Amino acid sequence: MPIRTSAEYIQSLRGRNLKVYLFGELVKEPVDHPMIRPSINAVAETYDLANKEPELATAHSSLIGKRVNRFLHITESRDDLVLQNKMQRKLGQLTGTCFQRCVGMDALNALYSITYDIDEKYHTNYQQRLIDFIKYVQEENLIIGGAMTDPKGDRSKGPTEQEDPDAFVHIVEKRDDGIVIKGAKAHQTGVVNSHWMIVMPTLRLQPNDKDYAVVCAVPVDAPGLTFIYGRQSCDSRSMEGGDIDQGNAMYSGQEAMVIIDNVFVPWKHVFMCGEVEFAAPLVERFTTYHRRSYVCKTGVADVLIGAAAAIADYNGVADATHIRDKLVEMTHLNETIYGAGIASSFESYQLKAGNWLNDDMLANVCKHHVTKLPYEIGRLAQDLGGGAVVTLPSEKDLKSPVTGPLLKKYLKGRKGVDPENRIRVLRLIENMTLGRNAVAFLTESLHGAGSPQAQRIQIARQMQLGYKKKLAKRLAGVKEDEEPEELSSEQQEYFDRIFNLKKHEERKTK
Amino acid sequence: MPIRTSAEYIQSLRGRNLKVYLFGELVKEPVDHPMIRPSINAVAETYDLANKEPELATAHSSLIGKRVNRFLHITESRDDLVLQNKMQRKLGQLTGTCFQRCVGMDALNALYSITYDIDEKYHTNYQQRLIDFIKYVQEENLIIGGAMTDPKGDRSKGPTEQEDPDAFVHIVEKRDDGIVIKGAKAHQTGVVNSHWMIVMPTLRLQPNDKDYAVVCAVPVDAPGLTFIYGRQSCDSRSMEGGDIDQGNAMYSGQEAMVIIDNVFVPWKHVFMCGEVEFAAPLVERFTTYHRRSYVCKTGVADVLIGAAAAIADYNGVADATHIRDKLVEMTHLNETIYGAGIASSFESYQLKAGNWLNDDMLANVCKHHVTKLPYEIGRLAQDLGGGAVVTLPSEKDLKSPVTGPLLKKYLKGRKGVDPENRIRVLRLIENMTLGRNAVAFLTESLHGAGSPQAQRIQIARQMQLGYKKKLAKRLAGVKEDEEPEELSSEQQEYFDRIFNLKKHEERKTK
Amino acid sequence: MPIRTSAEYIQSLRGRNLKVYLFGELVKEPVDHPMIRPSINAVAETYDLANKEPELATAHSSLIGKRVNRFLHITESRDDLVLQNKMQRKLGQLTGTCFQRCVGMDALNALYSITYDIDEKYHTNYQQRLIDFIKYVQEENLIIGGAMTDPKGDRSKGPTEQEDPDAFVHIVEKRDDGIVIKGAKAHQTGVVNSHWMIVMPTLRLQPNDKDYAVVCAVPVDAPGLTFIYGRQSCDSRSMEGGDIDQGNAMYSGQEAMVIIDNVFVPWKHVFMCGEVEFAAPLVERFTTYHRRSYVCKTGVADVLIGAAAAIADYNGVADATHIRDKLVEMTHLNETIYGAGIASSFESYQLKAGNWLNDDMLANVCKHHVTKLPYEIGRLAQDLGGGAVVTLPSEKDLKSPVTGPLLKKYLKGRKGVDPENRIRVLRLIENMTLGRNAVAFLTESLHGAGSPQAQRIQIARQMQLGYKKKLAKRLAGVKEDEEPEELSSEQQEYFDRIFNLKKHEERKTK
Amino acid sequence: MPIRTSAEYIQSLRGRNLKVYLFGELVKEPVDHPMIRPSINAVAETYDLANKEPELATAHSSLIGKRVNRFLHITESRDDLVLQNKMQRKLGQLTGTCFQRCVGMDALNALYSITYDIDEKYHTNYQQRLIDFIKYVQEENLIIGGAMTDPKGDRSKGPTEQEDPDAFVHIVEKRDDGIVIKGAKAHQTGVVNSHWMIVMPTLRLQPNDKDYAVVCAVPVDAPGLTFIYGRQSCDSRSMEGGDIDQGNAMYSGQEAMVIIDNVFVPWKHVFMCGEVEFAAPLVERFTTYHRRSYVCKTGVADVLIGAAAAIADYNGVADATHIRDKLVEMTHLNETIYGAGIASSFESYQLKAGNWLNDDMLANVCKHHVTKLPYEIGRLAQDLGGGAVVTLPSEKDLKSPVTGPLLKKYLKGRKGVDPENRIRVLRLIENMTLGRNAVAFLTESLHGAGSPQAQRIQIARQMQLGYKKKLAKRLAGVKEDEEPEELSSEQQEYFDRIFNLKKHEERKTK
């Protein structure tokens, strides 16, 4: 029976006997662990939103002929991609953190076309297997994690050059009924809250990396899987009782290390097996989707801008020119990210496999801003918050009969403001700039879907210097023999897409 | 007979007896003046592109039932707005400067809905007059300038507070057959190259500013008009002969001061007359269109990026890591502008008048970046160009039998590069960062469609702090009486638009 | 007997029966509290450095005729100010956090000249009282905290306009033997680790604010004082046992709220009492010293740059161009702060009181950079650190026999690196960018010694537009009547100082 | 007879029969050429300042026992270096451009120690020759240009790998009485206004580059020298008559290409001849001096800030918050450069040769800011100036009886402002951001004394990662075998200098 509500989702996580370790101990029931629960709540919002705003958070799936949660949907138009972004911003606004469901969405979409491409070359049947899997998860409305980042060992070396062959996930045995894989995936977003995870390679592979070219779906309670929970800044505040010092007591993100110790995967869940030359396109297509998915951070920043505006109001200085100007700056930066993401989605085009892919250049521009602008937005929020963001006494002091009255007397803002509310907003700013959700808003913005340099490399591949040099030389009156076409056709596609109006007209008919 | 080609356009400008002053003298025939001609060439490209790429640079007009130049088109879909941006980028790529036709396009579109709104309130017939005028210019394929910026005198005072009442254009006489206006418009883009100009107020008006609330169309050869040509950096190089030192000998922008000395306008060309409360919406709607039109600068920057890449290649250092990284940075900044502009156009919505308007917030974000990023792109181009950008000897020295051979010997780059070509590219970089087209690429980017502070004010009006504060307070666990709704409905429309899916679905059906 | 070593200092803090509250409870002995102790260790370093590098961390005091700890020294030359900066950088390098002793140093120096100025006007004897106090603390080698920041209530209102008169510290009774004061001081740096604190007003006062114009010295164990300890991000990790997850287990900063409940101060410790017009100069002179004292953060950043370089090395990518370039950028930003601070100290001049004051403009430029650049340095450190900075499992998992071996296997970097060391460096980066010492490195850099806007106001007061306008008008050939001298002599002193060579020559003789 | 005044200096330039080419023709008398003269005026200011402010612009020379112009002085203390910076700022304020005399100053100082070092190794007598030369130019008070930048051909290749051996200046013949050199020096600052030029290599040389390791002094009227004058943006406005459109009619910079065609240099003027290993230290020491000399740009920026303040005042908006805030920002950026420069000079130390050298790290930080911040200051000046900066009609239109009255009517600002003065200030802003002196303020700031990447390389060499990694590892609790000392002693000198107090104490005794 499909999961329909957040309550049903949370229920579905119970009793799974996952091997989750935290603080050196096996967690009995993750659902009830106070440090884990907020991350489950964040995922659960994706179910509730689908019920409350179905146009935003569900989409019609041609595969099963009904509306499904948009996170499980294979894109059928450019509007589908735009609506992913809008749903992401809304969920960022509702949770103030990472809701952990985008990686799976982007992985399924990337694989949908990559399996098609492999099949076309090798006459394999990966895409059908994948479609069967997608139908199943759409029907059941499951959470899919995407497991990409290998531990990587020495970053200057490839998979087979490592001291330890397990530094990258690889196939250790091929059997009649399936494969056995080994390795680990580092900092896996929301994996403990997922039902399945999709294992994928993390970088371009060489011909002798065959065993590392593996894509497959694995249920998170498969034998051989161990999860070691990642600590977040201020995480243990959720174990202190109370709901103030956490800043955002309801929601958080989640990252865990997944140890894959000889895990068996039946063939029907294997979607790539040795086709090394498709690792790079898979990573590229996944990151094209996923770098634009960071539009979610604009929703998170909406919360932080709201918190900054609220504290300025509580302090009695909401109308000061320099305060207002900083709120404008935060907004300007935030909408810069949004604009680039939406433009990338709008410039989507249909792949041979049938689904739609957003623009690569603009996706990278979007994500590259995400690696910087949230830090500046966070700094400005701290500026408006004042020093109290980092020096407030504890909730227990506020509740104590000795110190409570003193704090309430001296932590007042303007008339009419309850000091506790002022403290709550300050703690939220701390939470989002230094605390638990700063992990999602800052560091994860920096490194998720590829660190800054990865975007610069991809922008370089798309920047079409050959075309631009011709523009310049024409205007400068340069006469010279045509220089050999230095850029491959793939690399020239940016302006082809931008100025190819036939395609544009076609879009209009869709 | 309509103008069909650049040649016919240039012919149409001849013999008009415009009163154009330059260097203290009346210009005999602007078309033949070497300093003016490049600006005419830039406008002429808009005709040629319409012929070469009709899908990009023309659009079907429901008003006259045929395709018209897109610069004269009233938008009928969000795709129309997106395609304006793409046409603008392409023309920036082709000319490397300002092609001067956007103000008219954006003015006509803004007026199309404003006249509708005035008519609705006052039962006037401004829109029909405007439609008649639009049909005429579409049929004839004319150039329309938009004249908005008044000299303004003391910037801290409004129109009626000025010492000189003519500091803002105003009606000095109302007659049975029309009105008489007086004043001036400062730095009017491409006005000498236009057939008509649309006079509009430049700022929010007060009830006693009635005479200043005037919108009308005036042919540029109307009696009473005088044009005083604006100087540009390095402008006189076009009068020296040769084509190297100019950098871009073909194209330039144009700005002139227009003196309006008791000019008569018949009623059929009057589109606002005293309705002061519509001045602000007109300015706002015009700037919403026009701030996004600055996507044109991404095309200009494509040329400059190309020039920077070309000079790096000529110098033999195209593959140096730091050189390549600077080209990536230039591209990243440039596509940031493009993304915001395209997103603004994509988020268009239909107005009551029937035409479409792009998103205001994103338009302002776009333009605000335009006031900064081209300067950084320009700086990076100079970085790659090297000191020679500003120290090259003159073309006459290059052509001299004495110094020419010396310069060719010592201004060589890598093997196989003609030193003259190297010089030409360096001069193009000078042209775009300090010279004639730096006016269009830098300073005009800063001030056109409103200086930076104007965008910040508009972003402030749209930033919806009330909505965002609620998001924050919910997550912080703040409990308090609802605060009075501080923001007007107009100001809340940003997220309404972003998350209003019904409208989105409607769009899909268009 | 004077305190000579860090051990003696720590001993001196024991058994003082301070009323310190933390987590709702009275702390028995702060010295032994695991969450407080690291902040004590940081202060203790100032004693050890004085022994190890006396030229750097001590100075000859003319007041008592011997070398004293430099933090207690009244500046006698510009070199004294420069050496303060160098000592601060060194202590930042040694502790990686705030060592809490600068406020007292800067407060004593500011008061030294302000008491002189008050005495000159009112024939009071404040300076002699202060000198007696300074001699005492120099002899005993004590820790002096400076208590300036009042809770302030509604920021848009002054002291007497507040609902609660205690929102700013004020005199509630004047007696024959002294005064009684009431109020609170928010986020007081290192106050629990101090022996005395100097209470000072926090802003410009008006004539009717007489009771708020109070400066005095109070022992921190005076009856009526209560301290409520401020929470820091990740503070409770120090209570978990272990030394890895803390990142920097040895050192931290400290902020507490001080409640002053009718505390008696004998006259000999009162240094201002009602002279409202000296509140503004006191604040200004204190911030001039103190904004330059933020050079300490360059020492902290040296640690973070080192951590970033270390992790790049452990990951095997120390030589990658983009990694190296980011280390250069971090260094460039860090030395920018250092340069401005040192230049401010170098441009010191002697006050009438005899001690030396650094340059105000450059001190503000220094601090203004400190409000921004550490955030960018922190972001770059996280960039080099990678996602593991925020997703590492806990120390207990590392030490567990079940998960420990797995983590050691999968958290390896390049060959030869002990995974635990890699984890330790990652935790240090977390500590300095999100955790406990991010409070000192980021937020405190933003707000300490005045938030960013405070520096902009002060720069505005010093920017000498009248002088600069004259420079411009001369070169532009402007002829006009002299404009009235718009700027007061005080405001013109920047260039007077810069170009006043007589003073410069005098300095050389010192 | 020594040159004592600006008039005598200008007289000294007459009748020298220099071979200067401009616009394809031999210039008869550069002193009287309207395009060249402003650059001579700028140099001439260095003579007048020495008379008006001798403490600033002269210094006592131990070599000849009297005060000499500071530009000819060999530094004898750290104060000498600081005073160079102050003199540079003052001259920037007086001329608003490049006064062209710093290269010579910095070259003589660099050579003073390098010749000492060569002599020490090879027992040559270069230093004595140099001292004799310095005594002569000090006595005669001459202008010395420094000629460093070779044309360089293919930037990816060294001197001997070039197609044309003359791409770098080299010795073509060694004779008993001297040497003969050939090649060219590109964009030589102020060379036509100099009496002598010092030829130096431009980059690190390899063992087989012996002929390129040449340093010598050459009088600018030596046979075989040809100068081809560099064009600057808007340069020809100085040939139009009038003094408004030039913006700054009095002063400009100057760059020319120098062709060195078999020029003979007697041994007494040869200061390096084949000692290839000293080319790198020479370049490094010269750039250490010279990168800090860019403090001159803060004086130029003072003018531009003044112009921006003046135009805001003329426009009636001097008190608008955002206007004022932009002036603060311009000041903050400008003083950042000043702070780094002054700090570098203050941290000077005595070389073995006896003269003083400023700090390398801080000099590079200073110059690196100079490659960016003036562009932002310029952008802000254009922001305050408004669109009129680039669209004003010509001076001839202003003076014309037809258009003049119209322009005066419509280009008024606030009451009481003469429109011509408003125009003059706008033209000055154009001059400094796009026109002739933008060359000095922007592009020359970018490339002079080494392009941005050159500073990053030098910062990298000084950033002492080994030392910083140790700081980090200590705090992180890392235990590992000492890593081999990765950085050479030279590279570690930054902190040695900063924290080496013995040296500091020694300084105080000087």
PDB file of C-alpha atoms in Angstrom, chain B residues 25 124 165 193 285 293 302 357 359 510:
ATOM      1  CA  GLU B  25      28.303  73.367 -35.518  1.00  0.00           C
ATOM      2  CA  THR B 124     -10.391  58.179 -22.225  1.00  0.00           C
ATOM      3  CA  PRO B 165      10.048  75.023 -14.668  1.00  0.00           C
ATOM      4  CA  ASN B 193      18.855  57.727 -35.615  1.00  0.00           C
ATOM      5  CA  ARG B 285       6.313  49.059 -15.840  1.00  0.00           C
ATOM      6  CA  SER B 293      16.460  44.298 -21.610  1.00  0.00           C
ATOM      7  CA  ASP B 302      30.565  37.713 -25.321  1.00  0.00           C
ATOM      8  CA  LEU B 357       4.907  41.733 -18.506  1.00  0.00           C
ATOM      9  CA  ASP B 359       8.809  39.611 -13.451  1.00  0.00           C
ATOM     10  CA  LYS B 510      -0.917  29.209 -24.373  1.00  0.00           C
TER      11      LYS B 510
END
